[in-house]
XYZ file of C-alpha atoms in Angstrom:
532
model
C -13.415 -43.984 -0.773
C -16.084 -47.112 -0.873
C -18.810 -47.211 2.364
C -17.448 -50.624 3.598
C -21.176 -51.112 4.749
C -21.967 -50.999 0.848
C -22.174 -53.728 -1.123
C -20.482 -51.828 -4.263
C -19.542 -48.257 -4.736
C -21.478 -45.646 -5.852
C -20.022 -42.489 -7.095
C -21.630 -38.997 -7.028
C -25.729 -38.595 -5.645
C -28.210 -41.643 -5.394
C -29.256 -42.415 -8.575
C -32.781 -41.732 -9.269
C -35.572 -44.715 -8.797
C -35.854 -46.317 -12.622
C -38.700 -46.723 -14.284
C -39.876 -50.110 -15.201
C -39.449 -52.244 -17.950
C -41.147 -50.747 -21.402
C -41.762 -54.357 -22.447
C -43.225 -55.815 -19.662
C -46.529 -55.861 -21.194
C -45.327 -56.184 -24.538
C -43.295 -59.333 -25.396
C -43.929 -58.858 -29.119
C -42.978 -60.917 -31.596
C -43.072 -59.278 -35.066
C -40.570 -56.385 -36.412
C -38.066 -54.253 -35.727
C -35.297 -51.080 -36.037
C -35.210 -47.616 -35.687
C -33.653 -44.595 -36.019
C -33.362 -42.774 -32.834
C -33.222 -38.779 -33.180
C -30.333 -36.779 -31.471
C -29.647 -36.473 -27.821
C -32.452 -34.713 -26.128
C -36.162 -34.603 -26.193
C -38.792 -32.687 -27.715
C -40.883 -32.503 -31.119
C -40.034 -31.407 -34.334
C -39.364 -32.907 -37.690
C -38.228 -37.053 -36.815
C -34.683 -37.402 -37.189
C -32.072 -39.938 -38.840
C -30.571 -42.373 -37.129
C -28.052 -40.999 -33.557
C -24.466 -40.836 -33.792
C -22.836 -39.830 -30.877
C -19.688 -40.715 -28.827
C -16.410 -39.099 -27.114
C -15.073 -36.932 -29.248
C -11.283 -35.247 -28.560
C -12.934 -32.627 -26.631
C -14.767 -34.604 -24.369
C -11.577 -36.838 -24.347
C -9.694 -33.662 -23.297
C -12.240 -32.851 -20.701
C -11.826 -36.251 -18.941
C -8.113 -36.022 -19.306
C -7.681 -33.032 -17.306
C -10.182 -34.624 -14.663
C -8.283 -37.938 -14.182
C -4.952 -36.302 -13.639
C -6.846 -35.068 -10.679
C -7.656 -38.347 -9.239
C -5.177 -40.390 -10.848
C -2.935 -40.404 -7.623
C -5.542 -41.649 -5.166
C -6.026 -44.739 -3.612
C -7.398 -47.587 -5.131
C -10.680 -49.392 -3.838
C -12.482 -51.999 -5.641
C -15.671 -53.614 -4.371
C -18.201 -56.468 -5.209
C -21.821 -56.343 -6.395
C -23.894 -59.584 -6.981
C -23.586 -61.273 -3.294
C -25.227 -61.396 -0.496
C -23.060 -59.848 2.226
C -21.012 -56.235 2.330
C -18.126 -56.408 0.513
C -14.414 -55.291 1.688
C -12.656 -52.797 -0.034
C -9.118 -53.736 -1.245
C -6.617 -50.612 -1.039
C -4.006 -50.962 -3.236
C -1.974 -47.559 -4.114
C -1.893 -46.774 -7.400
C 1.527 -46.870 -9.397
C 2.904 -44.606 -11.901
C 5.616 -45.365 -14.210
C 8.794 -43.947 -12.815
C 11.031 -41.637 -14.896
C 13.533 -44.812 -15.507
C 10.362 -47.232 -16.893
C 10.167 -45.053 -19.864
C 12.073 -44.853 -22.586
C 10.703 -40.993 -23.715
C 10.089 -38.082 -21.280
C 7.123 -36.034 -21.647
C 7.558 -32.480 -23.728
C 9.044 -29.417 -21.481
C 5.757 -27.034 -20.598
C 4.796 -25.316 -23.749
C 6.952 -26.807 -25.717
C 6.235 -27.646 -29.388
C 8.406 -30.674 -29.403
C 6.822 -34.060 -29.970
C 7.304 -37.052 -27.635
C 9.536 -39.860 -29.224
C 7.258 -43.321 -29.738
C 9.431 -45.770 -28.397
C 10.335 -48.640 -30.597
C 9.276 -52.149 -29.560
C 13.422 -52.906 -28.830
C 13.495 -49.661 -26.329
C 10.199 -50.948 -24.905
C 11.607 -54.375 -24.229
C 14.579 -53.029 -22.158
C 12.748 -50.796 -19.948
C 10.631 -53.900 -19.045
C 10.301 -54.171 -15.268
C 10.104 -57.918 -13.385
C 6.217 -59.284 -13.953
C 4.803 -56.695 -17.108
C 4.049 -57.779 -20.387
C 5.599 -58.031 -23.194
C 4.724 -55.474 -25.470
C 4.792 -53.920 -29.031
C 3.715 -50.431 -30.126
C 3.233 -49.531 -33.969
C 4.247 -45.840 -35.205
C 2.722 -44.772 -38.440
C 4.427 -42.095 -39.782
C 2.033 -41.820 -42.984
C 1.013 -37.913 -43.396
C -2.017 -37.252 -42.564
C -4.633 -34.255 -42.531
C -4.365 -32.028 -40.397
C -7.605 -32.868 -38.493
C -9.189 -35.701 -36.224
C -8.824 -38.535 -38.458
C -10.887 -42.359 -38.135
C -9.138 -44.723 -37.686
C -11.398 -47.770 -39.157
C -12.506 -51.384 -37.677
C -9.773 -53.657 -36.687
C -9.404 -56.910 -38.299
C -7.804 -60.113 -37.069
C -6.802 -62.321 -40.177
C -4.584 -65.069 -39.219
C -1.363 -63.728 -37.210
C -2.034 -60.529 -38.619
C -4.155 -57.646 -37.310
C -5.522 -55.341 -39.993
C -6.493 -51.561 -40.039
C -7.482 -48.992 -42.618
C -6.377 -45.225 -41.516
C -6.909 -42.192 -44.224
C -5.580 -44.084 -47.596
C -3.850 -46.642 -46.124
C -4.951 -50.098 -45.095
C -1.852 -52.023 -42.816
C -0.998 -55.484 -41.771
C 1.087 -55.552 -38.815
C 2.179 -59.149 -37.629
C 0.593 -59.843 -34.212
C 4.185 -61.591 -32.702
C 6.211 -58.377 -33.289
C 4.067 -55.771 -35.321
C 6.216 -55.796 -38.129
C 4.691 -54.563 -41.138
C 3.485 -57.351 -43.483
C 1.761 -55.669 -46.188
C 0.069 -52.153 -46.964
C -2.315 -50.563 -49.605
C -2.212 -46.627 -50.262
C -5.427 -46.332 -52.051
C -6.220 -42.876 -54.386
C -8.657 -40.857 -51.958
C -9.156 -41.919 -48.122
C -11.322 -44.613 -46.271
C -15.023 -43.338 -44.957
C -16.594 -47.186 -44.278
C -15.322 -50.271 -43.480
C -17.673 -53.082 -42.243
C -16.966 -54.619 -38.948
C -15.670 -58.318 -40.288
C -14.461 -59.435 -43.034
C -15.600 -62.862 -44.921
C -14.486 -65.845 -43.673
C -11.137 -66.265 -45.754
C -10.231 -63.088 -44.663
C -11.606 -60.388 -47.698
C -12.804 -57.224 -47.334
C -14.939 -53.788 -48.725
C -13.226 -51.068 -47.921
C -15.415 -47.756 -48.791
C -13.195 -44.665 -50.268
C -14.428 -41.146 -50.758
C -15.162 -40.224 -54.504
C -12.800 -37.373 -55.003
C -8.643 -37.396 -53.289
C -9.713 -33.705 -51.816
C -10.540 -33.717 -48.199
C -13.793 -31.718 -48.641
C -17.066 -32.465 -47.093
C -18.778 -32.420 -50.347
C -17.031 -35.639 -50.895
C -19.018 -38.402 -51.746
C -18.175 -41.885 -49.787
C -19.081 -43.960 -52.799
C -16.175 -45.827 -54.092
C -15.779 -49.984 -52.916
C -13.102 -51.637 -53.075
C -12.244 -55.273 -52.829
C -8.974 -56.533 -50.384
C -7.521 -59.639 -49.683
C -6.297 -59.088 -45.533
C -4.383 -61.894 -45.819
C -2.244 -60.816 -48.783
C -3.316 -56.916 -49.529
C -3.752 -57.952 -52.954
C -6.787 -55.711 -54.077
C -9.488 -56.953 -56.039
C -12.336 -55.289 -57.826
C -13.477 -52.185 -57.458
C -17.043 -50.571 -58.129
C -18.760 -47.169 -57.913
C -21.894 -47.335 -55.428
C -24.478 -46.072 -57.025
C -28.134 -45.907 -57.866
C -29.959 -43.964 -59.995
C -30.999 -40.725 -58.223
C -29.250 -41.271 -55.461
C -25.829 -40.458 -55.378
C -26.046 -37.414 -52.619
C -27.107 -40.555 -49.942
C -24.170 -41.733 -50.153
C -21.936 -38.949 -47.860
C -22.620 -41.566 -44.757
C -22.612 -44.952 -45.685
C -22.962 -48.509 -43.237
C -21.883 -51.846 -44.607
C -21.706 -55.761 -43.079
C -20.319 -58.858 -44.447
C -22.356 -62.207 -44.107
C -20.546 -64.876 -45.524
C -19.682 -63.831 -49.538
C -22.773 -61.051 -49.219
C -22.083 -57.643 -48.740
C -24.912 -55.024 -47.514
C -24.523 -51.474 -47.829
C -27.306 -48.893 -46.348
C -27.105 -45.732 -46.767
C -30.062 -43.095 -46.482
C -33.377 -44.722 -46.238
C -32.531 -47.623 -48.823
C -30.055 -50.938 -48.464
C -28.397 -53.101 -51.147
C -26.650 -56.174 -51.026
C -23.894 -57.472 -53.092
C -21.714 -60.854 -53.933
C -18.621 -60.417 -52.364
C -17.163 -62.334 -55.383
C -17.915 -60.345 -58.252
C -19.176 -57.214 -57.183
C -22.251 -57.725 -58.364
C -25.970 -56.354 -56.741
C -28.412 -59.369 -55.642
C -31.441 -56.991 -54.614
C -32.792 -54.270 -52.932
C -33.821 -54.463 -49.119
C -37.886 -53.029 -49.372
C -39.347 -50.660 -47.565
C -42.890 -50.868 -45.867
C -45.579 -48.504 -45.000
C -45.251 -46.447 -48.297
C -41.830 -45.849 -47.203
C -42.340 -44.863 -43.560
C -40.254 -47.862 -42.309
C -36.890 -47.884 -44.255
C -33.817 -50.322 -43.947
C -31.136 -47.916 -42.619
C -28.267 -50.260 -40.670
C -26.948 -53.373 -41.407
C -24.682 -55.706 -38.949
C -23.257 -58.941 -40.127
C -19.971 -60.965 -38.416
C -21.461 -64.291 -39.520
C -23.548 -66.089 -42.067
C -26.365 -64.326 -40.668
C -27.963 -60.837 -41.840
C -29.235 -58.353 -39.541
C -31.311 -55.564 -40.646
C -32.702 -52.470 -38.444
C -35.397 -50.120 -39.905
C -36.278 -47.049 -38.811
C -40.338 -46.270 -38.956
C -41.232 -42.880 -39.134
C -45.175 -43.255 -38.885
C -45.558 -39.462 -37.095
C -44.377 -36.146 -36.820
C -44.349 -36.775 -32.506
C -41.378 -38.930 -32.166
C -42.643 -40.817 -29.639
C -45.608 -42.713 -31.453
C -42.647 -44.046 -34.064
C -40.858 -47.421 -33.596
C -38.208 -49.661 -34.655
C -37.789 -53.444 -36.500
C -34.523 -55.706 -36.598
C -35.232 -58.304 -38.889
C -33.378 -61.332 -40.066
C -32.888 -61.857 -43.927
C -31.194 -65.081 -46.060
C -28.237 -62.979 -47.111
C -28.076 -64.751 -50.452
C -32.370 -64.221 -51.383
C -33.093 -61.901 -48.918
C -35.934 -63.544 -47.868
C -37.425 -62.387 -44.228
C -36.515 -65.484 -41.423
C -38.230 -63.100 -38.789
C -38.720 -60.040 -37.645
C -38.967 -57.777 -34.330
C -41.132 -54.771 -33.325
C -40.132 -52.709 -31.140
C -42.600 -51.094 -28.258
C -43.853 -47.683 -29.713
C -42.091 -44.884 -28.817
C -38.586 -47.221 -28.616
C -35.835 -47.533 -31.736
C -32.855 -50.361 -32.064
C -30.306 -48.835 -30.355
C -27.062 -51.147 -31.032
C -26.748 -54.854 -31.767
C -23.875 -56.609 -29.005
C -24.907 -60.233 -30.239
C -25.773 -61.967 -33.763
C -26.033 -65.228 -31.686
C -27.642 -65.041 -29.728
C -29.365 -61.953 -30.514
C -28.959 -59.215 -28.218
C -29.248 -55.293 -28.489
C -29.702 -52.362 -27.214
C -33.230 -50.372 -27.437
C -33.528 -46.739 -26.185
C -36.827 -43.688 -25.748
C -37.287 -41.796 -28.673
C -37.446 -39.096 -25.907
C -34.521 -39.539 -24.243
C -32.324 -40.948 -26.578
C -28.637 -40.425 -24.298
C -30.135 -41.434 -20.846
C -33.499 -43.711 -21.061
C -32.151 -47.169 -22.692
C -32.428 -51.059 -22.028
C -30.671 -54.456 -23.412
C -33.080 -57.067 -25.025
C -33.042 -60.864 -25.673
C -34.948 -62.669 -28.693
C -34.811 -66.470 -28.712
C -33.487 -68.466 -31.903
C -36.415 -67.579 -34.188
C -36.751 -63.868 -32.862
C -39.293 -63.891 -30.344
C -38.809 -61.808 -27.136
C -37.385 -63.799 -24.600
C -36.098 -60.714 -21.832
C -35.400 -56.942 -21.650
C -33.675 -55.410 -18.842
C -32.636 -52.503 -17.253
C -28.721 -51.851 -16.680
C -29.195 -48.450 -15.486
C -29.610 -49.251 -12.304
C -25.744 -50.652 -11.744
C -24.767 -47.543 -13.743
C -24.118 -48.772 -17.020
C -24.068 -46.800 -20.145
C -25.292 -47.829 -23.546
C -21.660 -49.134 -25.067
C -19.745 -48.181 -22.154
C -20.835 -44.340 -23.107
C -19.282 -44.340 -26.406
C -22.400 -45.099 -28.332
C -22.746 -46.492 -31.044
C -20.066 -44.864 -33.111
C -21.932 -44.273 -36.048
C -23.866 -47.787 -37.148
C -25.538 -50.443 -35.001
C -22.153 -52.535 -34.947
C -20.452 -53.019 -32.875
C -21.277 -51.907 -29.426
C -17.876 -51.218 -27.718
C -17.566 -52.350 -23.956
C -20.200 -55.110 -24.612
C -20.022 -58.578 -25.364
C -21.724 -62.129 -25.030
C -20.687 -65.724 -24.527
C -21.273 -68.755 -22.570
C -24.593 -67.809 -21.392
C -22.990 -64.120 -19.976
C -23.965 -60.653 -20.945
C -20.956 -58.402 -20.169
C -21.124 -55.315 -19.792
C -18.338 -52.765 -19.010
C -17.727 -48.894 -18.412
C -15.977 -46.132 -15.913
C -14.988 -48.118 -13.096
C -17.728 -51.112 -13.721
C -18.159 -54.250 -15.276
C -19.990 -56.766 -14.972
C -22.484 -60.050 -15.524
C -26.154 -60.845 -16.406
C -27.536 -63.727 -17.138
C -28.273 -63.531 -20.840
C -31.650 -66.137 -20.426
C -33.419 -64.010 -17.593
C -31.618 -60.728 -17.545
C -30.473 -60.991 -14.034
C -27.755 -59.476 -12.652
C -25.039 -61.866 -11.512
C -22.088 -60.442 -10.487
C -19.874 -57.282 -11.053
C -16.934 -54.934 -10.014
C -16.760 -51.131 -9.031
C -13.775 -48.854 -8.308
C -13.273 -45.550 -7.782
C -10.022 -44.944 -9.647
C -11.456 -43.741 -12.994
C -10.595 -46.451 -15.362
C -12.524 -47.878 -17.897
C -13.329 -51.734 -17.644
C -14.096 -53.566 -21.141
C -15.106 -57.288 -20.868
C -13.022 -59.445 -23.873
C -14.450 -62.838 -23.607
C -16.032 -65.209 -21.398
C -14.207 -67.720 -19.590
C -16.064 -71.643 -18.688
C -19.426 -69.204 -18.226
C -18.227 -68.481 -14.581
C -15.734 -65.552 -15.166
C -15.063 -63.194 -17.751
C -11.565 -61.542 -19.237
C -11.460 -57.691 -18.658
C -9.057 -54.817 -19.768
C -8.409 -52.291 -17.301
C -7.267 -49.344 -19.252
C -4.887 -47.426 -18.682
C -4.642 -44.219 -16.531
C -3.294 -40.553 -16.753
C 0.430 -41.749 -15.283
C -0.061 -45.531 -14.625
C -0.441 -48.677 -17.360
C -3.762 -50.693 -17.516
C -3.943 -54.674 -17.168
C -5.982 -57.600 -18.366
C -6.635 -60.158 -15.634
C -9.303 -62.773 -15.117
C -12.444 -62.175 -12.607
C -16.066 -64.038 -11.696
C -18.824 -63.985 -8.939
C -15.780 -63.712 -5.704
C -15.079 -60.755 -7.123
C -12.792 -57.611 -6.375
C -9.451 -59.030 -4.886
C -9.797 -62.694 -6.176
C -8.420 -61.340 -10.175
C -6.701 -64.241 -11.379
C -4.114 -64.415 -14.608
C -3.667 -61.014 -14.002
C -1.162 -59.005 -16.893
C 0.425 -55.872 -15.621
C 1.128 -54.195 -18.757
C 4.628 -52.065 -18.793
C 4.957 -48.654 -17.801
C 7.091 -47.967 -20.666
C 3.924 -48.143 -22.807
C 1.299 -46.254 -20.512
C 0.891 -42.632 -21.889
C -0.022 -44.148 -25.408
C -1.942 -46.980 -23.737
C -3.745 -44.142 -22.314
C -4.149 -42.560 -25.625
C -6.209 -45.229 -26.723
C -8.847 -45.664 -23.795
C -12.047 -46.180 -25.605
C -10.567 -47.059 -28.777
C -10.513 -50.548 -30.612
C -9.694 -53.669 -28.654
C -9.217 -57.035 -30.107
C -8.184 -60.328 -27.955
C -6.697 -63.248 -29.655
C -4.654 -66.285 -28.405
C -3.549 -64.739 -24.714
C -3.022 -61.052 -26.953
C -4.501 -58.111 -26.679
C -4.491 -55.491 -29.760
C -5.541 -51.990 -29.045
C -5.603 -48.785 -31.321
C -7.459 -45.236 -31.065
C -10.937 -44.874 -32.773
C -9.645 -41.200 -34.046
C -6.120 -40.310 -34.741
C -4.846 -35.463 -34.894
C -2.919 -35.150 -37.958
C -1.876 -31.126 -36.295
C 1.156 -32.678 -34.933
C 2.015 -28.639 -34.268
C -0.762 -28.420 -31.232
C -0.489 -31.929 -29.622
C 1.847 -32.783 -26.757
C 2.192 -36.492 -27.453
C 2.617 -38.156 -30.887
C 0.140 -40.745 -31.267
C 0.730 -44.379 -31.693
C -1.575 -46.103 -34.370
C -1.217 -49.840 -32.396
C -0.279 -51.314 -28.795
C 0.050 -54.849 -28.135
C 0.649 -57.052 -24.809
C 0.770 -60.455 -24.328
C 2.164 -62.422 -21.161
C 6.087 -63.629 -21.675
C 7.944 -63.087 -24.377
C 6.962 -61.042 -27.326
């Protein structure tokens, strides 16, 4: 339970005083990416670039721990104001063995649970929850933890690739519109596609599932009508065995593609290569991320100057997509890398210690022509870099952060909240103690923000409307059905999308060992107030 005296709760020990801001001295105006070695400290030779984020194990872990809590009460509480706030106990519900269509598999019991269909959702649909779809993919897949790639909104559509398939299911009733089954299975997808809606979609070389298997195979795709386009082998001469982890962007009809310590752009139209991203410093600083979403071209480099990891750096830079010409660049302090980018306009991104990559991490601001303008600290209201996940594998995107209307949002286990993306400063936020994740969606009139509460253990998550009054004062709130809450659950941490009033969610990683898992998986979940 929240201290009442307490202006917001804190869970587990004090934190620990933070250190200041890296930058304070620094405001530097000239490069800037890196690539951050793996959790932990220490020497040794200087790594690629982190990937990290909740895997099924750690998944399973926090599972177990939040069946625990999951019947407690519920306590929410205010940061940002000037007095104490006042904890509002509300009990926590659970869907009741008559809100759900399926029952949960007898103990030890190989049996899968049935996926309701959106018709057997709609009936058990109690007074005041959303409407809601859910998508079940019965495509075989291997049996192994499986990506499930970026999701795409394209008109009323919302697109996803999953193993060989790519899927359009309608957003008013998730019925399938179109799908592509391509030879061997998707390892890249870029975050966007172009502005009419095409896409790159990155296939392994080979239809084996072996790791030897090169991701080096592009292929072009309408979203809007699956019709495929061309297709083209990525490859440069003496190269080939960078291409097992590959990054991509779209900005506007260019598509960039790093992928070891070199990056190549391409016309989205033809397929064809417009030039080669340099390096710098014979080499030590090399393009290794791109992040696009717009017209504009983001580039982080990672420079490797030393053996001691903490005297190397990081650049973001800003090229014309269609010359490649340099419009600025930033340095990072030394002994710092690019962490993850949560804005192309205006720019924002994570930075984090070359020495303590998981833990030692701050947001920073550049102005319209990439000059510093502020970096802050979240730590200190207990945020994590992208909600913990991470980065999931490339600088973009940076799940359970988001900007607009002068807002950073930031969101987490049990917290989200506001800072003022000119000065950094902490404006307002929420706390609770019931183990849920919050993820900010949007900005509303740059005086409240959209969040989705996900779902818990045995009780359905909501969206709902929130600014500086805080915990108890959620407005437009959307109880989402019980009927729906053990797959909802499923997907905590996954992919979340918010168009028109609708929210779209799907898991980042799907098990195809249906023979050791207790519920099937769902591969979408949709909710929108009223009628479907």
């Amino acid at each position: 339970m929240p201290d009442p005296q307490q202006p917001w709760y804190t869970p587990g020990p004090p934190q620990q005083p933070v250190p200041g801001n890296p930058y304070a001295s620094d405001g530097a105006t000239v490069q800037g990416h890196g690539a951050p070695p793996p959790h932990g400290g220490g020497g040794g030779t200087p790594p690629g670039r982190r990937r990290f984020g909740r895997g099924p194990v750690v998944t399973a872990v926090v599972a177990l721990v939040l069946v625990v809590v999951a019947g407690g009460v519920y306590a929410a509480t205010d940061w940002g104001r000037g007095e104490p706030a006042k904890p509002v106990a509300k009990k926590s519900p659970g869907p009741s063995a008559s809100a759900s269509p399926s029952s949960a598999p007898p103990a030890g019991g190989p049996e899968l649970s049935h996926i309701p269909t959106t018709a057997e959702v709609a009936a058990a649909r109690k007074p005041g929850e959303a409407a809601a779809w859910i998508a079940d993919d019965r495509t075989d897949i291997p049996k192994q933890i499986n990506k499930v790639h970026d999701l795409w909104i394209v008109g009323d559509t919302a697109v996803q690739a999953l193993y060989r398939k790519v899927t359009a299911h309608r957003l008013s009733d998730d019925a399938e519109v179109w799908s592509v089954t391509l030879p061997s299975s998707v390892c890249e997808t870029p975050a966007n596609p172009t502005p009419d809606g095409k896409v790159v979609v990155f296939r392994h070389e080979r239809p084996d599932n072996e790791r030897s298997n090169l991701c080096n195979q592009m292929q072009l795709i309408d979203l809007k009508t699956g019709k495929q386009g061309w297709s083209k082998k990525l490859d440069e001469p003496g190269d080939e065995d960078d291409t097992f982890i590959v990054q991509s962007a779209i900005s506007g009809d260019v598509l960039s593609v790093a992928r070891g310590q070199r990056t190549v752009t391409y016309r989205m139209g033809d397929g064809s290569r417009l030039y080669k991203v340099p390096s710098e410093k014979k080499g030590a600083c090399f393009p290794d991320d791109v992040a696009g979403g717009t017209a504009r071209l983001m580039v982080s480099y990672s420079c490797m100057v030393s053996m001691d990891r903490s005297k190397n750096y990081g650049q973001v830079r800003e090229l014309d997509p269609r010359t490649g010409k340099v419009l600025w660049r930033y340095r990072t302090k030394t002994g710092w890398s690019f962490g993850s980018l949560i804005s192309m306009d205006p720019v924002v991104f994570t930075v984090y210690n070359n020495e303590d990559t998981a833990k030692d991490w701050r947001i920073t601001v550049l102005d319209p022509g990439g000059k510093h303008r502020v970096t802050f600290d979240a730590r200190g209201k207990g945020f994590e870099e992208c909600a913990g996940t991470g980065s999931g594998g490339g600088i973009q995107p940076c799940r359970g952060a988001s900007v607009g209307k002068n807002l950073i949002m930031l969101g987490g286990q049990n917290q989200a909240g506001a800072y003022d993306v000119k000065t950094g400063k902490f404006l307002w936020g929420i706390k609770d103690n019931r183990m849920r994740t919050l993820y900010p969606l949007r900005a509303e009139d740059g005086n409240a923000m959209r969040v989705y509460e996900a779902a818990g253990p045995s009780s359905p998550g909501r969206t709902f409307l929130m600014g500086p009054r805080g915990a108890g004062t959620e407005t437009e709130v959307v109880k989402h059905p019980a009927a729906t809450a053990r797959w909802e659950y499923e997907m905590s941490m996954g992919h979340t999308a918010y168009v028109d009033g609708r929210l779209v969610l799907t898991p980042t990683h799907v098990s195809g060992d249906e023979d050791h898992k207790p519920v099937r998986e769902a591969r979408m979940l949709s909710f929108a107030p009223g009628s479907p």
